[in-house]
mmCIF file of C-alpha atoms in Angstrom:
data_model
loop_
_atom_site.group_PDB
_atom_site.id
_atom_site.type_symbol
_atom_site.label_atom_id
_atom_site.label_comp_id
_atom_site.label_asym_id
_atom_site.label_seq_id
_atom_site.Cartn_x
_atom_site.Cartn_y
_atom_site.Cartn_z
ATOM 1 C CA MET A 1 -61.104 6.712 14.575
ATOM 2 C CA LEU A 2 -58.932 8.565 12.103
ATOM 3 C CA THR A 3 -55.889 7.014 10.453
ATOM 4 C CA LYS A 4 -52.389 8.154 11.332
ATOM 5 C CA ASN A 5 -51.979 9.632 7.842
ATOM 6 C CA ILE A 6 -54.576 12.331 8.428
ATOM 7 C CA PHE A 7 -53.855 15.753 6.924
ATOM 8 C CA ARG A 8 -54.353 19.062 8.629
ATOM 9 C CA THR A 9 -57.328 19.833 6.379
ATOM 10 C CA GLU A 10 -59.103 16.744 7.693
ATOM 11 C CA ILE A 11 -58.282 17.769 11.261
ATOM 12 C CA ARG A 12 -59.582 21.239 10.435
ATOM 13 C CA GLU A 13 -62.878 19.690 9.321
ATOM 14 C CA VAL A 14 -63.052 17.630 12.523
ATOM 15 C CA LEU A 15 -62.460 20.793 14.563
ATOM 16 C CA LEU A 16 -65.201 22.629 12.689
ATOM 17 C CA GLU A 17 -67.592 19.727 13.279
ATOM 18 C CA GLN A 18 -66.755 19.792 16.993
ATOM 19 C CA MET A 19 -67.418 23.527 17.088
ATOM 20 C CA VAL A 20 -70.714 23.197 15.237
ATOM 21 C CA SER A 21 -71.850 20.286 17.407
ATOM 22 C CA GLY A 22 -71.047 22.272 20.554
ATOM 23 C CA ASN A 23 -68.215 20.009 21.732
ATOM 24 C CA ILE A 24 -65.929 23.039 21.400
ATOM 25 C CA ARG A 25 -67.707 26.255 22.366
ATOM 26 C CA PRO A 26 -66.620 29.869 21.843
ATOM 27 C CA GLY A 27 -64.052 30.734 24.502
ATOM 28 C CA ASP A 28 -63.018 27.109 25.132
ATOM 29 C CA ARG A 29 -59.304 26.313 25.328
ATOM 30 C CA ILE A 30 -58.299 23.741 22.705
ATOM 31 C CA SER A 31 -55.706 21.338 24.079
ATOM 32 C CA LEU A 32 -53.253 20.111 21.436
ATOM 33 C CA PRO A 33 -52.252 16.932 23.329
ATOM 34 C CA THR A 34 -55.858 16.008 24.138
ATOM 35 C CA LEU A 35 -57.029 16.574 20.580
ATOM 36 C CA ALA A 36 -54.045 14.718 19.126
ATOM 37 C CA LYS A 37 -54.797 11.763 21.402
ATOM 38 C CA GLN A 38 -58.501 11.785 20.440
ATOM 39 C CA LEU A 39 -57.589 11.766 16.744
ATOM 40 C CA ALA A 40 -54.678 9.327 17.162
ATOM 41 C CA VAL A 41 -52.188 11.683 15.487
ATOM 42 C CA SER A 42 -49.158 13.659 16.592
ATOM 43 C CA VAL A 43 -49.583 17.224 17.805
ATOM 44 C CA THR A 44 -47.903 18.623 14.662
ATOM 45 C CA PRO A 45 -50.893 18.299 12.257
ATOM 46 C CA VAL A 46 -53.220 19.452 15.041
ATOM 47 C CA ARG A 47 -51.065 22.559 15.580
ATOM 48 C CA GLU A 48 -51.012 23.161 11.801
ATOM 49 C CA ALA A 49 -54.809 22.874 11.579
ATOM 50 C CA LEU A 50 -55.292 25.220 14.532
ATOM 51 C CA THR A 51 -52.815 27.696 13.066
ATOM 52 C CA GLN A 52 -54.744 27.563 9.787
ATOM 53 C CA LEU A 53 -57.968 28.264 11.689
ATOM 54 C CA THR A 54 -56.353 31.265 13.421
ATOM 55 C CA GLU A 55 -55.925 32.782 9.954
ATOM 56 C CA THR A 56 -59.688 32.542 9.432
ATOM 57 C CA GLY A 57 -60.480 34.001 12.845
ATOM 58 C CA ILE A 58 -62.332 30.953 14.210
ATOM 59 C CA VAL A 59 -59.483 30.104 16.562
ATOM 60 C CA THR A 60 -57.404 32.566 18.558
ATOM 61 C CA TYR A 61 -53.836 31.928 19.675
ATOM 62 C CA ILE A 62 -52.696 33.575 22.896
ATOM 63 C CA ALA A 63 -48.955 33.373 23.581
ATOM 64 C CA ASN A 64 -48.066 31.175 26.554
ATOM 65 C CA ARG A 65 -51.734 30.166 26.943
ATOM 66 C CA GLY A 66 -52.554 28.247 23.774
ATOM 67 C CA PHE A 67 -55.390 28.025 21.273
ATOM 68 C CA PHE A 68 -58.967 29.069 22.028
ATOM 69 C CA ALA A 69 -62.226 28.944 20.087
ATOM 70 C CA THR A 70 -62.849 32.596 19.251
ATOM 71 C CA GLU A 71 -65.676 34.344 21.071
ATOM 72 C CA LEU A 72 -68.477 35.422 18.749
ATOM 73 C CA THR A 73 -69.421 39.085 18.525
ATOM 74 C CA GLU A 74 -72.289 40.775 16.767
ATOM 75 C CA LYS A 75 -69.990 43.383 15.192
ATOM 76 C CA GLU A 76 -67.702 40.744 13.714
ATOM 77 C CA ALA A 77 -70.701 38.848 12.339
ATOM 78 C CA ILE A 78 -71.985 41.995 10.639
ATOM 79 C CA ASP A 79 -68.538 42.795 9.208
ATOM 80 C CA VAL A 80 -67.934 39.248 7.948
ATOM 81 C CA TYR A 81 -71.399 38.969 6.362
ATOM 82 C CA GLU A 82 -70.868 42.308 4.625
ATOM 83 C CA VAL A 83 -67.613 41.081 3.074
ATOM 84 C CA ILE A 84 -68.959 37.716 1.937
ATOM 85 C CA THR A 85 -72.066 39.349 0.498
ATOM 86 C CA LEU A 86 -69.928 41.666 -1.633
ATOM 87 C CA LEU A 87 -67.752 38.787 -2.857
ATOM 88 C CA GLU A 88 -70.664 36.443 -3.561
ATOM 89 C CA CYS A 89 -72.496 39.174 -5.477
ATOM 90 C CA GLU A 90 -69.404 39.724 -7.610
ATOM 91 C CA ALA A 91 -69.070 35.971 -8.188
ATOM 92 C CA ILE A 92 -72.737 35.785 -9.236
ATOM 93 C CA ARG A 93 -72.245 38.633 -11.701
ATOM 94 C CA LYS A 94 -69.300 36.774 -13.283
ATOM 95 C CA THR A 95 -71.101 33.440 -13.644
ATOM 96 C CA VAL A 96 -73.297 32.127 -16.442
ATOM 97 C CA PHE A 97 -75.921 29.861 -14.892
ATOM 98 C CA SER A 98 -77.147 26.913 -16.936
ATOM 99 C CA ALA A 99 -80.562 25.324 -16.468
ATOM 100 C CA GLN A 100 -78.779 22.358 -14.869
ATOM 101 C CA HIS A 101 -76.963 24.635 -12.409
ATOM 102 C CA LEU A 102 -80.240 26.365 -11.476
ATOM 103 C CA ALA A 103 -81.951 22.989 -11.013
ATOM 104 C CA ALA A 104 -79.145 21.920 -8.668
ATOM 105 C CA LEU A 105 -79.572 25.134 -6.665
ATOM 106 C CA GLU A 106 -83.317 24.511 -6.414
ATOM 107 C CA ALA A 107 -82.757 20.922 -5.269
ATOM 108 C CA ILE A 108 -80.371 22.059 -2.534
ATOM 109 C CA ASN A 109 -82.792 24.767 -1.452
ATOM 110 C CA GLU A 110 -85.679 22.287 -1.235
ATOM 111 C CA LYS A 111 -83.594 19.977 0.970
ATOM 112 C CA PHE A 112 -82.645 23.041 3.027
ATOM 113 C CA ARG A 113 -86.290 24.032 3.439
ATOM 114 C CA LEU A 114 -87.179 20.525 4.689
ATOM 115 C CA ALA A 115 -84.158 19.987 6.965
ATOM 116 C CA LYS A 116 -85.049 19.691 10.637
ATOM 117 C CA GLN A 117 -81.645 19.713 12.349
ATOM 118 C CA PRO A 118 -79.566 22.917 12.569
ATOM 119 C CA VAL A 119 -76.407 21.064 11.483
ATOM 120 C CA ASP A 120 -78.195 19.723 8.383
ATOM 121 C CA ARG A 121 -79.533 23.198 7.537
ATOM 122 C CA LEU A 122 -76.053 24.656 7.992
ATOM 123 C CA LYS A 123 -74.447 22.129 5.653
ATOM 124 C CA LEU A 124 -77.146 22.622 3.026
ATOM 125 C CA ASP A 125 -76.896 26.415 3.279
ATOM 126 C CA MET A 126 -73.128 26.170 2.784
ATOM 127 C CA ASP A 127 -73.716 23.764 -0.148
ATOM 128 C CA PHE A 128 -76.123 26.271 -1.694
ATOM 129 C CA HIS A 129 -73.650 29.143 -1.472
ATOM 130 C CA ARG A 130 -70.744 27.013 -2.743
ATOM 131 C CA LYS A 131 -72.857 25.894 -5.714
ATOM 132 C CA LEU A 132 -73.880 29.508 -6.321
ATOM 133 C CA THR A 133 -70.289 30.706 -6.656
ATOM 134 C CA GLU A 134 -68.398 27.645 -7.925
ATOM 135 C CA ASN A 135 -68.349 28.657 -11.614
ATOM 136 C CA CYS A 136 -67.376 32.308 -11.293
ATOM 137 C CA GLY A 137 -63.987 31.619 -12.877
ATOM 138 C CA ASN A 138 -61.970 33.765 -10.488
ATOM 139 C CA GLN A 139 -59.995 31.400 -8.269
ATOM 140 C CA ASN A 140 -58.825 34.256 -6.041
ATOM 141 C CA VAL A 141 -62.401 35.236 -5.234
ATOM 142 C CA LEU A 142 -63.316 31.590 -4.593
ATOM 143 C CA LYS A 143 -60.361 31.140 -2.225
ATOM 144 C CA ILE A 144 -61.212 34.273 -0.256
ATOM 145 C CA VAL A 145 -64.901 33.330 -0.118
ATOM 146 C CA GLU A 146 -64.046 29.844 1.143
ATOM 147 C CA ASP A 147 -61.780 31.281 3.868
ATOM 148 C CA ILE A 148 -64.563 33.608 4.995
ATOM 149 C CA ARG A 149 -67.082 30.755 4.910
ATOM 150 C CA VAL A 150 -64.993 28.977 7.524
ATOM 151 C CA ARG A 151 -65.540 31.944 9.844
ATOM 152 C CA ILE A 152 -69.200 32.161 8.998
ATOM 153 C CA TYR A 153 -69.653 28.464 9.745
ATOM 154 C CA ILE A 154 -69.888 29.094 13.483
ATOM 155 C CA TYR A 155 -72.140 32.150 13.167
ATOM 156 C CA GLU A 156 -74.419 30.240 10.822
ATOM 157 C CA HIS A 157 -74.772 27.417 13.332
ATOM 158 C CA ALA A 158 -76.053 29.853 15.931
ATOM 159 C CA PHE A 159 -78.395 31.396 13.343
ATOM 160 C CA MET A 160 -79.687 28.040 12.038
ATOM 161 C CA SER A 161 -80.393 26.937 15.613
ATOM 162 C CA SER A 162 -82.562 29.926 16.476
ATOM 163 C CA GLU A 163 -84.047 31.431 13.319
ATOM 164 C CA PRO A 164 -86.854 30.140 11.128
ATOM 165 C CA VAL A 165 -85.496 28.385 8.047
ATOM 166 C CA GLU A 166 -88.141 30.012 5.826
ATOM 167 C CA ASP A 167 -86.330 33.361 5.694
ATOM 168 C CA SER A 168 -83.150 31.829 4.298
ATOM 169 C CA ALA A 169 -85.050 29.480 1.969
ATOM 170 C CA ASN A 170 -87.004 32.442 0.571
ATOM 171 C CA MET A 171 -83.775 34.402 0.058
ATOM 172 C CA HIS A 172 -82.289 31.408 -1.797
ATOM 173 C CA GLN A 173 -85.417 31.220 -3.959
ATOM 174 C CA ARG A 174 -85.205 34.948 -4.765
ATOM 175 C CA ILE A 175 -81.593 34.439 -5.891
ATOM 176 C CA ILE A 176 -82.614 31.516 -8.122
ATOM 177 C CA GLU A 177 -85.522 33.472 -9.629
ATOM 178 C CA GLY A 178 -83.251 36.434 -10.321
ATOM 179 C CA LEU A 179 -80.705 34.184 -12.036
ATOM 180 C CA ARG A 180 -83.376 32.377 -14.041
ATOM 181 C CA SER A 181 -84.807 35.677 -15.327
ATOM 182 C CA SER A 182 -81.315 37.204 -15.828
ATOM 183 C CA ASP A 183 -82.223 39.886 -13.290
ATOM 184 C CA LEU A 184 -78.898 40.183 -11.470
ATOM 185 C CA ASP A 185 -80.153 43.029 -9.318
ATOM 186 C CA LEU A 186 -82.878 40.724 -7.940
ATOM 187 C CA ALA A 187 -80.383 37.870 -7.553
ATOM 188 C CA VAL A 188 -77.907 39.931 -5.539
ATOM 189 C CA GLY A 189 -80.585 41.748 -3.550
ATOM 190 C CA GLU A 190 -80.241 45.249 -4.928
#
């Protein structure tokens, strides 16, 4: 169980894990008192974490009804992926990739390729994209990308559960090859 000194960011991570594992499904009402009791904390940090997640779009607040896990829509997924693609491409263009950085990307991608569980693939895919953008030098871009990644987390879980991992692993490899050969157009998919 969690300690009483838990911060809202830790609660946020617990909520994301519950969403990814299917314990909280899109459309479900999220009860503050129940969640606070489960985590052995007061409702205040739970409310703060849920409010933070409303800013990312993963949770919806409806006045006089409470917090709900946001329903997933195909249009929103397309819109969100378009935005993160633009930001990640810009981050890639602003980053100098060392041999060590490329080796780390390849190691993550190999683990991703071999992962059997959707949750493991999701975490490794997120690790790959974080590693890809971590050295861009623009903290504003990184903050926005991380906020969008929170939204994508749920969409990615659905994708990783139903789609063959090879497509994503091959895309990762194309990015690495483009970076290794200094072909940014190949790396960003243009």
